[in-house]
Amino acid sequence: MRVIEAVRFGGPEVLRVKRVPDPHPGPGQVVVEVKVAGVLWIDTVIRRGEAGHLFPVTPPYVPGAGAAGQVTEIGAGTDPSWCGEWVLADVHGAYAEQVPATPGQLIRVPPGVGLREAVALLHDGSTALAVFERAAVRRGERVLVQPAAGGLGTLLVQLAHAAGAYVIGVARGAEKLEMVRALGADAVADYSEPGWTDEVGPVDVAFDGVGGDLGRAAAKLVVTGGRYSNYGWAGGAPVAVDEVRPDVTAYGLEQLREYEPGRRARTERMLRLAARGAVRTVIGQTFPLSRAADAHRALESRCGKGKTLLVI
């Protein structure tokens, strides 16, 4: 089978196609034939060698942390009902045509949800729900989301809208802003334009996946008694809790570690919401497995919308 291997730390060019033996399930395992693999921003950070403090890996390694496909083989002692099931596989090394997994790493994809949509909810959906619930958004509050056009940001916009908040989506470019409005944002602002913070005005809650100067600017917009939540650093270093005013409740990047135990349950909740049309995923760009390097380039250019996927 084919996998994508990061032969060393560096730019997208370090991602190479490699042929390896097909996996076979051991006791208590299954093999999933992968149809779709998710591409996360953190995949690019790990590839550059900049995330060793969070995700220690040593090249060569196979990137990816989640895929969807069909269970094609089961090992000894595995419940035979898994055979033939369409599943999400919450596994590392997902840039591959097949992956081994245990049933504890599998989530059945419910009727009405496509494999692409399911993969888009595996990590982004769980994280969006976690940071949203931690911030305890209330009806009528002004909520800023940046970047609102990313895979996770599009979900936060919808969750805040459904909660009755006044949602302000911040992104770059007219096309992205138009999409964010269609997802339920009441107002939008382009953070590449001067004076965007004046356009946004004060907010009760700021969800920030950009970090850096833009993240600090968003934090300054939060009113006394409000909440600032940093869940990423796509545009600079993550904003630390002690950089935020003491009259604002701040949740830094470290909050993500606290959400690990409930990640499966939150993913299942988001899948149920998607199955009944309460949330929808935005699949912005797809690439074949052999073009994983191009998928990383697309993410790092920050020109795409929504979720980036590898389709096998």
mmCIF file of C-alpha atoms in Angstrom:
data_model
loop_
_atom_site.group_PDB
_atom_site.id
_atom_site.type_symbol
_atom_site.label_atom_id
_atom_site.label_comp_id
_atom_site.label_asym_id
_atom_site.label_seq_id
_atom_site.Cartn_x
_atom_site.Cartn_y
_atom_site.Cartn_z
ATOM 1 C CA MET A 1 0.000 0.000 0.000
ATOM 2 C CA ARG A 2 0.986 3.639 -0.307
ATOM 3 C CA VAL A 3 1.656 5.978 2.599
ATOM 4 C CA ILE A 4 2.976 9.508 2.814
ATOM 5 C CA GLU A 5 6.221 9.726 4.729
ATOM 6 C CA ALA A 6 7.868 12.858 6.120
ATOM 7 C CA VAL A 7 11.492 11.957 5.467
ATOM 8 C CA ARG A 8 12.812 14.826 7.605
ATOM 9 C CA PHE A 9 11.606 18.060 9.144
ATOM 10 C CA GLY A 10 11.187 20.889 6.646
ATOM 11 C CA GLY A 11 8.904 22.282 3.964
ATOM 12 C CA PRO A 12 6.107 20.434 2.152
ATOM 13 C CA GLU A 13 8.663 18.853 -0.170
ATOM 14 C CA VAL A 14 9.727 16.459 2.626
ATOM 15 C CA LEU A 15 6.412 14.593 2.175
ATOM 16 C CA ARG A 16 7.049 11.624 -0.123
ATOM 17 C CA VAL A 17 4.961 8.718 -1.376
ATOM 18 C CA LYS A 18 6.276 5.389 -0.106
ATOM 19 C CA ARG A 19 5.124 1.800 -0.629
ATOM 20 C CA VAL A 20 5.011 -0.355 2.483
ATOM 21 C CA PRO A 21 3.533 -3.797 3.274
ATOM 22 C CA ASP A 22 -0.213 -3.914 3.866
ATOM 23 C CA PRO A 23 -1.098 -3.964 7.561
ATOM 24 C CA HIS A 24 -2.766 -7.008 9.092
ATOM 25 C CA PRO A 25 -4.819 -6.833 12.264
ATOM 26 C CA GLY A 26 -3.423 -8.273 15.444
ATOM 27 C CA PRO A 27 -5.596 -9.574 18.278
ATOM 28 C CA GLY A 28 -8.231 -7.010 19.172
ATOM 29 C CA GLN A 29 -7.507 -4.915 16.073
ATOM 30 C CA VAL A 30 -9.103 -4.100 12.714
ATOM 31 C CA VAL A 31 -7.799 -2.754 9.429
ATOM 32 C CA VAL A 32 -9.574 0.227 7.869
ATOM 33 C CA GLU A 33 -9.391 0.863 4.135
ATOM 34 C CA VAL A 34 -9.027 4.629 4.104
ATOM 35 C CA LYS A 35 -11.173 6.711 1.762
ATOM 36 C CA VAL A 36 -10.555 10.159 3.288
ATOM 37 C CA ALA A 37 -7.842 11.489 5.590
ATOM 38 C CA GLY A 38 -8.002 14.789 7.414
ATOM 39 C CA VAL A 39 -5.315 17.445 7.105
ATOM 40 C CA LEU A 40 -4.833 19.643 10.156
ATOM 41 C CA TRP A 41 -2.899 22.862 10.615
ATOM 42 C CA ILE A 42 -0.914 21.126 13.345
ATOM 43 C CA ASP A 43 0.241 18.588 10.728
ATOM 44 C CA THR A 44 2.175 21.379 9.026
ATOM 45 C CA VAL A 45 3.647 22.581 12.327
ATOM 46 C CA ILE A 46 4.813 19.068 13.222
ATOM 47 C CA ARG A 47 6.292 18.641 9.727
ATOM 48 C CA ARG A 48 8.334 21.811 10.184
ATOM 49 C CA GLY A 49 9.719 20.443 13.460
ATOM 50 C CA GLU A 50 8.076 23.197 15.503
ATOM 51 C CA ALA A 51 5.734 21.146 17.697
ATOM 52 C CA GLY A 52 8.078 18.818 19.525
ATOM 53 C CA HIS A 53 6.891 20.140 22.896
ATOM 54 C CA LEU A 54 3.337 19.054 22.045
ATOM 55 C CA PHE A 55 3.740 16.161 19.610
ATOM 56 C CA PRO A 56 7.216 14.615 19.799
ATOM 57 C CA VAL A 57 7.945 12.678 16.612
ATOM 58 C CA THR A 58 11.169 11.649 14.885
ATOM 59 C CA PRO A 59 11.394 11.468 11.083
ATOM 60 C CA PRO A 60 10.766 9.458 9.104
ATOM 61 C CA TYR A 61 7.116 9.237 10.132
ATOM 62 C CA VAL A 62 3.664 9.032 8.537
ATOM 63 C CA PRO A 63 1.616 12.194 9.270
ATOM 64 C CA GLY A 64 -2.088 12.443 9.951
ATOM 65 C CA ALA A 65 -4.346 11.973 12.948
ATOM 66 C CA GLY A 66 -7.668 10.801 11.570
ATOM 67 C CA ALA A 67 -9.291 9.072 8.638
ATOM 68 C CA ALA A 68 -12.566 7.582 7.447
ATOM 69 C CA GLY A 69 -13.177 4.400 5.541
ATOM 70 C CA GLN A 70 -14.437 0.830 5.755
ATOM 71 C CA VAL A 71 -13.328 -1.939 8.092
ATOM 72 C CA THR A 72 -12.043 -4.692 5.819
ATOM 73 C CA GLU A 73 -10.323 -7.091 8.236
ATOM 74 C CA ILE A 74 -10.688 -7.958 11.896
ATOM 75 C CA GLY A 75 -8.229 -9.682 14.191
ATOM 76 C CA ALA A 76 -8.719 -12.457 16.683
ATOM 77 C CA GLY A 77 -10.988 -11.520 19.558
ATOM 78 C CA THR A 78 -12.479 -8.510 17.769
ATOM 79 C CA ASP A 79 -16.259 -8.119 17.645
ATOM 80 C CA PRO A 80 -17.168 -9.372 14.134
ATOM 81 C CA SER A 81 -19.904 -6.726 13.825
ATOM 82 C CA TRP A 82 -17.178 -4.207 12.947
ATOM 83 C CA CYS A 83 -16.451 -5.951 9.657
ATOM 84 C CA GLY A 84 -17.788 -3.880 6.736
ATOM 85 C CA GLU A 85 -18.661 -0.878 8.902
ATOM 86 C CA TRP A 86 -18.018 2.670 7.690
ATOM 87 C CA VAL A 87 -16.049 4.357 10.424
ATOM 88 C CA LEU A 88 -13.921 7.221 11.603
ATOM 89 C CA ALA A 89 -10.498 6.036 12.743
ATOM 90 C CA ASP A 90 -8.902 8.285 15.359
ATOM 91 C CA VAL A 91 -5.359 7.090 14.693
ATOM 92 C CA HIS A 92 -1.933 8.504 13.981
ATOM 93 C CA GLY A 93 -0.323 7.808 10.613
ATOM 94 C CA ALA A 94 -3.560 8.445 8.710
ATOM 95 C CA TYR A 95 -1.941 9.601 5.449
ATOM 96 C CA ALA A 96 -2.183 6.033 4.190
ATOM 97 C CA GLU A 97 -4.333 3.715 2.090
ATOM 98 C CA GLN A 98 -4.937 1.417 5.072
ATOM 99 C CA VAL A 99 -4.561 1.866 8.810
ATOM 100 C CA PRO A 100 -4.726 -0.566 11.729
ATOM 101 C CA ALA A 101 -6.898 0.455 14.681
ATOM 102 C CA THR A 102 -8.587 -0.863 17.790
ATOM 103 C CA PRO A 103 -12.378 -0.647 18.224
ATOM 104 C CA GLY A 104 -11.775 1.996 20.889
ATOM 105 C CA GLN A 105 -10.320 4.211 18.150
ATOM 106 C CA LEU A 106 -13.339 3.777 15.873
ATOM 107 C CA ILE A 107 -16.558 5.764 15.630
ATOM 108 C CA ARG A 108 -19.352 4.545 13.371
ATOM 109 C CA VAL A 109 -20.375 7.137 10.769
ATOM 110 C CA PRO A 110 -24.130 7.699 11.169
ATOM 111 C CA PRO A 111 -26.578 7.592 8.224
ATOM 112 C CA GLY A 112 -26.869 10.960 6.537
ATOM 113 C CA VAL A 113 -23.245 11.952 7.121
ATOM 114 C CA GLY A 114 -20.693 11.499 4.343
ATOM 115 C CA LEU A 115 -17.156 10.306 5.005
ATOM 116 C CA ARG A 116 -15.703 13.685 4.078
ATOM 117 C CA GLU A 117 -18.036 15.479 6.450
ATOM 118 C CA ALA A 118 -17.301 12.954 9.193
ATOM 119 C CA VAL A 119 -13.528 13.442 8.932
ATOM 120 C CA ALA A 120 -14.033 17.207 9.048
ATOM 121 C CA LEU A 121 -15.750 16.756 12.429
ATOM 122 C CA LEU A 122 -13.302 14.289 13.985
ATOM 123 C CA HIS A 123 -10.911 16.847 15.471
ATOM 124 C CA ASP A 124 -12.269 20.248 14.492
ATOM 125 C CA GLY A 125 -15.795 19.342 15.587
ATOM 126 C CA SER A 126 -14.717 18.020 18.962
ATOM 127 C CA THR A 127 -12.431 20.992 19.639
ATOM 128 C CA ALA A 128 -15.015 23.537 18.495
ATOM 129 C CA LEU A 129 -17.610 22.072 20.847
ATOM 130 C CA ALA A 130 -15.147 21.965 23.740
ATOM 131 C CA VAL A 131 -13.925 25.564 23.496
ATOM 132 C CA PHE A 132 -17.457 26.784 22.823
ATOM 133 C CA GLU A 133 -18.866 25.127 25.923
ATOM 134 C CA ARG A 134 -15.929 26.299 28.061
ATOM 135 C CA ALA A 135 -16.638 29.903 27.055
ATOM 136 C CA ALA A 136 -20.304 29.497 28.078
ATOM 137 C CA VAL A 137 -21.721 31.705 25.322
ATOM 138 C CA ARG A 138 -25.086 33.222 26.214
ATOM 139 C CA ARG A 139 -27.940 34.467 24.065
ATOM 140 C CA GLY A 140 -27.495 38.074 22.950
ATOM 141 C CA GLU A 141 -23.738 38.211 23.582
ATOM 142 C CA ARG A 142 -21.399 39.603 20.947
ATOM 143 C CA VAL A 143 -19.042 36.815 19.859
ATOM 144 C CA LEU A 144 -15.963 37.218 17.662
ATOM 145 C CA VAL A 145 -14.591 34.230 15.733
ATOM 146 C CA GLN A 146 -11.209 34.342 13.969
ATOM 147 C CA PRO A 147 -10.340 32.824 11.586
ATOM 148 C CA ALA A 148 -14.031 32.328 10.854
ATOM 149 C CA ALA A 149 -13.471 30.677 7.459
ATOM 150 C CA GLY A 150 -11.295 27.795 8.684
ATOM 151 C CA GLY A 151 -12.447 24.265 9.399
ATOM 152 C CA LEU A 152 -12.873 24.921 13.123
ATOM 153 C CA GLY A 153 -13.963 28.541 12.806
ATOM 154 C CA THR A 154 -16.870 27.705 10.508
ATOM 155 C CA LEU A 155 -18.198 25.377 13.202
ATOM 156 C CA LEU A 156 -17.793 27.973 15.968
ATOM 157 C CA VAL A 157 -19.763 30.476 13.882
ATOM 158 C CA GLN A 158 -22.632 27.979 13.605
ATOM 159 C CA LEU A 159 -22.567 26.988 17.270
ATOM 160 C CA ALA A 160 -22.615 30.622 18.393
ATOM 161 C CA HIS A 161 -25.411 31.480 15.963
ATOM 162 C CA ALA A 162 -27.495 28.535 17.198
ATOM 163 C CA ALA A 163 -26.984 29.750 20.789
ATOM 164 C CA GLY A 164 -28.541 33.110 19.903
ATOM 165 C CA ALA A 165 -25.348 35.150 20.014
ATOM 166 C CA TYR A 166 -24.562 38.097 17.761
ATOM 167 C CA VAL A 167 -21.718 36.566 15.728
ATOM 168 C CA ILE A 168 -18.899 38.547 14.139
ATOM 169 C CA GLY A 169 -16.810 36.492 11.729
ATOM 170 C CA VAL A 170 -13.299 37.733 11.025
ATOM 171 C CA ALA A 171 -11.432 36.426 7.982
ATOM 172 C CA ARG A 172 -9.477 37.647 4.961
ATOM 173 C CA GLY A 173 -11.012 38.392 1.584
ATOM 174 C CA ALA A 174 -14.511 39.016 0.267
ATOM 175 C CA GLU A 175 -15.136 35.404 -0.776
ATOM 176 C CA LYS A 176 -14.424 34.056 2.708
ATOM 177 C CA LEU A 177 -16.485 36.778 4.364
ATOM 178 C CA GLU A 178 -19.445 36.011 2.133
ATOM 179 C CA MET A 179 -19.247 32.336 3.107
ATOM 180 C CA VAL A 180 -19.057 33.220 6.807
ATOM 181 C CA ARG A 181 -22.218 35.313 6.520
ATOM 182 C CA ALA A 182 -23.974 32.381 4.864
ATOM 183 C CA LEU A 183 -23.081 30.221 7.882
ATOM 184 C CA GLY A 184 -24.886 32.582 10.240
ATOM 185 C CA ALA A 185 -22.524 35.444 11.067
ATOM 186 C CA ASP A 186 -24.407 38.671 11.752
ATOM 187 C CA ALA A 187 -21.406 40.823 10.819
ATOM 188 C CA VAL A 188 -17.986 40.256 9.255
ATOM 189 C CA ALA A 189 -14.648 42.020 9.199
ATOM 190 C CA ASP A 190 -11.482 41.586 7.145
ATOM 191 C CA TYR A 191 -8.447 41.416 9.416
ATOM 192 C CA SER A 192 -6.134 42.271 6.541
ATOM 193 C CA GLU A 193 -7.715 45.735 6.384
ATOM 194 C CA PRO A 194 -6.615 48.602 8.635
ATOM 195 C CA GLY A 195 -9.092 49.529 11.317
ATOM 196 C CA TRP A 196 -10.776 46.113 11.433
ATOM 197 C CA THR A 197 -10.934 46.188 15.220
ATOM 198 C CA ASP A 198 -12.861 49.479 15.125
ATOM 199 C CA GLU A 199 -15.295 47.819 12.735
ATOM 200 C CA VAL A 200 -15.789 44.895 15.124
ATOM 201 C CA GLY A 201 -16.104 46.934 18.326
ATOM 202 C CA PRO A 202 -16.348 45.493 21.847
ATOM 203 C CA VAL A 203 -17.216 41.811 22.251
ATOM 204 C CA ASP A 204 -18.203 39.569 25.133
ATOM 205 C CA VAL A 205 -16.361 36.531 23.805
ATOM 206 C CA ALA A 206 -13.439 36.181 21.406
ATOM 207 C CA PHE A 207 -12.497 32.812 19.888
ATOM 208 C CA ASP A 208 -9.006 33.092 18.441
ATOM 209 C CA GLY A 209 -7.239 30.477 16.341
ATOM 210 C CA VAL A 210 -4.735 32.922 14.825
ATOM 211 C CA GLY A 211 -2.563 34.094 17.713
ATOM 212 C CA GLY A 212 0.210 36.648 17.230
ATOM 213 C CA ASP A 213 -0.679 40.310 16.811
ATOM 214 C CA LEU A 214 -4.155 39.498 15.500
ATOM 215 C CA GLY A 215 -4.854 37.372 18.533
ATOM 216 C CA ARG A 216 -3.724 40.105 20.917
ATOM 217 C CA ALA A 217 -5.868 42.614 19.025
ATOM 218 C CA ALA A 218 -8.896 40.351 19.425
ATOM 219 C CA ALA A 219 -8.219 39.945 23.153
ATOM 220 C CA LYS A 220 -8.213 43.724 23.601
ATOM 221 C CA LEU A 221 -11.747 43.899 22.214
ATOM 222 C CA VAL A 222 -13.166 41.759 25.028
ATOM 223 C CA VAL A 223 -15.126 43.753 27.595
ATOM 224 C CA THR A 224 -14.646 43.535 31.345
ATOM 225 C CA GLY A 225 -16.026 40.219 32.543
ATOM 226 C CA GLY A 226 -15.824 38.704 29.057
ATOM 227 C CA ARG A 227 -13.977 35.615 27.839
ATOM 228 C CA TYR A 228 -11.045 35.159 25.488
ATOM 229 C CA SER A 229 -10.306 31.669 24.124
ATOM 230 C CA ASN A 230 -7.130 30.861 22.196
ATOM 231 C CA TYR A 231 -7.234 27.503 20.396
ATOM 232 C CA GLY A 232 -4.527 27.934 17.729
ATOM 233 C CA TRP A 233 -1.681 29.961 16.357
ATOM 234 C CA ALA A 234 -2.021 29.978 12.580
ATOM 235 C CA GLY A 235 -0.706 33.555 12.359
ATOM 236 C CA GLY A 236 1.901 33.788 15.111
ATOM 237 C CA ALA A 237 2.744 32.593 18.590
ATOM 238 C CA PRO A 238 -0.278 31.605 20.709
ATOM 239 C CA VAL A 239 -1.527 34.302 23.062
ATOM 240 C CA ALA A 240 -0.712 33.340 26.646
ATOM 241 C CA VAL A 241 -3.192 33.807 29.477
ATOM 242 C CA ASP A 242 -0.936 36.354 31.204
ATOM 243 C CA GLU A 243 -0.991 38.547 28.073
ATOM 244 C CA VAL A 244 -4.726 39.125 28.493
ATOM 245 C CA ARG A 245 -6.125 41.804 30.814
ATOM 246 C CA PRO A 246 -6.904 40.513 34.318
ATOM 247 C CA ASP A 247 -10.534 41.661 34.055
ATOM 248 C CA VAL A 248 -11.054 39.142 31.207
ATOM 249 C CA THR A 249 -11.281 35.379 31.746
ATOM 250 C CA ALA A 250 -8.699 33.881 29.418
ATOM 251 C CA TYR A 251 -8.377 30.309 28.208
ATOM 252 C CA GLY A 252 -4.991 29.642 26.646
ATOM 253 C CA LEU A 253 -3.781 26.914 24.357
ATOM 254 C CA GLU A 254 -3.219 24.626 27.328
ATOM 255 C CA GLN A 255 -7.003 24.190 27.544
ATOM 256 C CA LEU A 256 -6.809 21.771 24.607
ATOM 257 C CA ARG A 257 -5.049 19.141 26.725
ATOM 258 C CA GLU A 258 -7.965 19.141 29.154
ATOM 259 C CA TYR A 259 -10.413 18.138 26.426
ATOM 260 C CA GLU A 260 -8.734 14.852 25.451
ATOM 261 C CA PRO A 261 -10.782 12.543 27.737
ATOM 262 C CA GLY A 262 -14.144 13.610 26.282
ATOM 263 C CA ARG A 263 -13.079 13.932 22.662
ATOM 264 C CA ARG A 264 -14.872 10.808 21.414
ATOM 265 C CA ALA A 265 -18.204 11.780 23.027
ATOM 266 C CA ARG A 266 -18.001 15.313 21.599
ATOM 267 C CA THR A 267 -17.250 13.973 18.116
ATOM 268 C CA GLU A 268 -20.293 11.711 18.331
ATOM 269 C CA ARG A 269 -22.433 14.683 19.400
ATOM 270 C CA MET A 270 -21.236 16.728 16.430
ATOM 271 C CA LEU A 271 -21.920 13.817 14.081
ATOM 272 C CA ARG A 272 -25.482 13.643 15.394
ATOM 273 C CA LEU A 273 -25.890 17.390 14.863
ATOM 274 C CA ALA A 274 -24.594 17.021 11.312
ATOM 275 C CA ALA A 275 -26.907 14.061 10.640
ATOM 276 C CA ARG A 276 -29.952 16.193 11.409
ATOM 277 C CA GLY A 277 -28.620 19.253 9.585
ATOM 278 C CA ALA A 278 -27.978 21.368 12.680
ATOM 279 C CA VAL A 279 -24.353 21.979 11.630
ATOM 280 C CA ARG A 280 -22.690 21.641 8.287
ATOM 281 C CA THR A 281 -19.076 21.257 7.370
ATOM 282 C CA VAL A 282 -17.315 23.313 4.726
ATOM 283 C CA ILE A 283 -14.970 21.213 2.589
ATOM 284 C CA GLY A 284 -12.811 23.812 0.948
ATOM 285 C CA GLN A 285 -10.237 21.746 -0.907
ATOM 286 C CA THR A 286 -9.372 18.120 -1.540
ATOM 287 C CA PHE A 287 -6.221 16.470 -2.865
ATOM 288 C CA PRO A 288 -5.298 12.902 -3.796
ATOM 289 C CA LEU A 289 -2.972 11.137 -1.353
ATOM 290 C CA SER A 290 0.002 11.585 -3.687
ATOM 291 C CA ARG A 291 -0.403 15.365 -3.451
ATOM 292 C CA ALA A 292 -0.191 15.626 0.329
ATOM 293 C CA ALA A 293 2.590 18.193 -0.100
ATOM 294 C CA ASP A 294 0.215 20.406 -2.101
ATOM 295 C CA ALA A 295 -2.398 20.057 0.643
ATOM 296 C CA HIS A 296 0.152 21.353 3.151
ATOM 297 C CA ARG A 297 1.103 24.215 0.836
ATOM 298 C CA ALA A 298 -2.560 25.154 0.510
ATOM 299 C CA LEU A 299 -3.000 25.249 4.285
ATOM 300 C CA GLU A 300 0.133 27.295 4.826
ATOM 301 C CA SER A 301 -0.874 29.812 2.159
ATOM 302 C CA ARG A 302 -4.076 30.453 4.168
ATOM 303 C CA CYS A 303 -5.947 30.983 0.907
ATOM 304 C CA GLY A 304 -8.394 28.105 1.236
ATOM 305 C CA LYS A 305 -11.768 27.927 2.951
ATOM 306 C CA GLY A 306 -13.004 25.337 5.391
ATOM 307 C CA LYS A 307 -11.515 21.883 5.697
ATOM 308 C CA THR A 308 -8.657 20.408 3.656
ATOM 309 C CA LEU A 309 -8.796 16.661 2.964
ATOM 310 C CA LEU A 310 -6.844 13.894 1.255
ATOM 311 C CA VAL A 311 -9.180 11.722 -0.831
ATOM 312 C CA ILE A 312 -7.992 8.188 -1.567
#
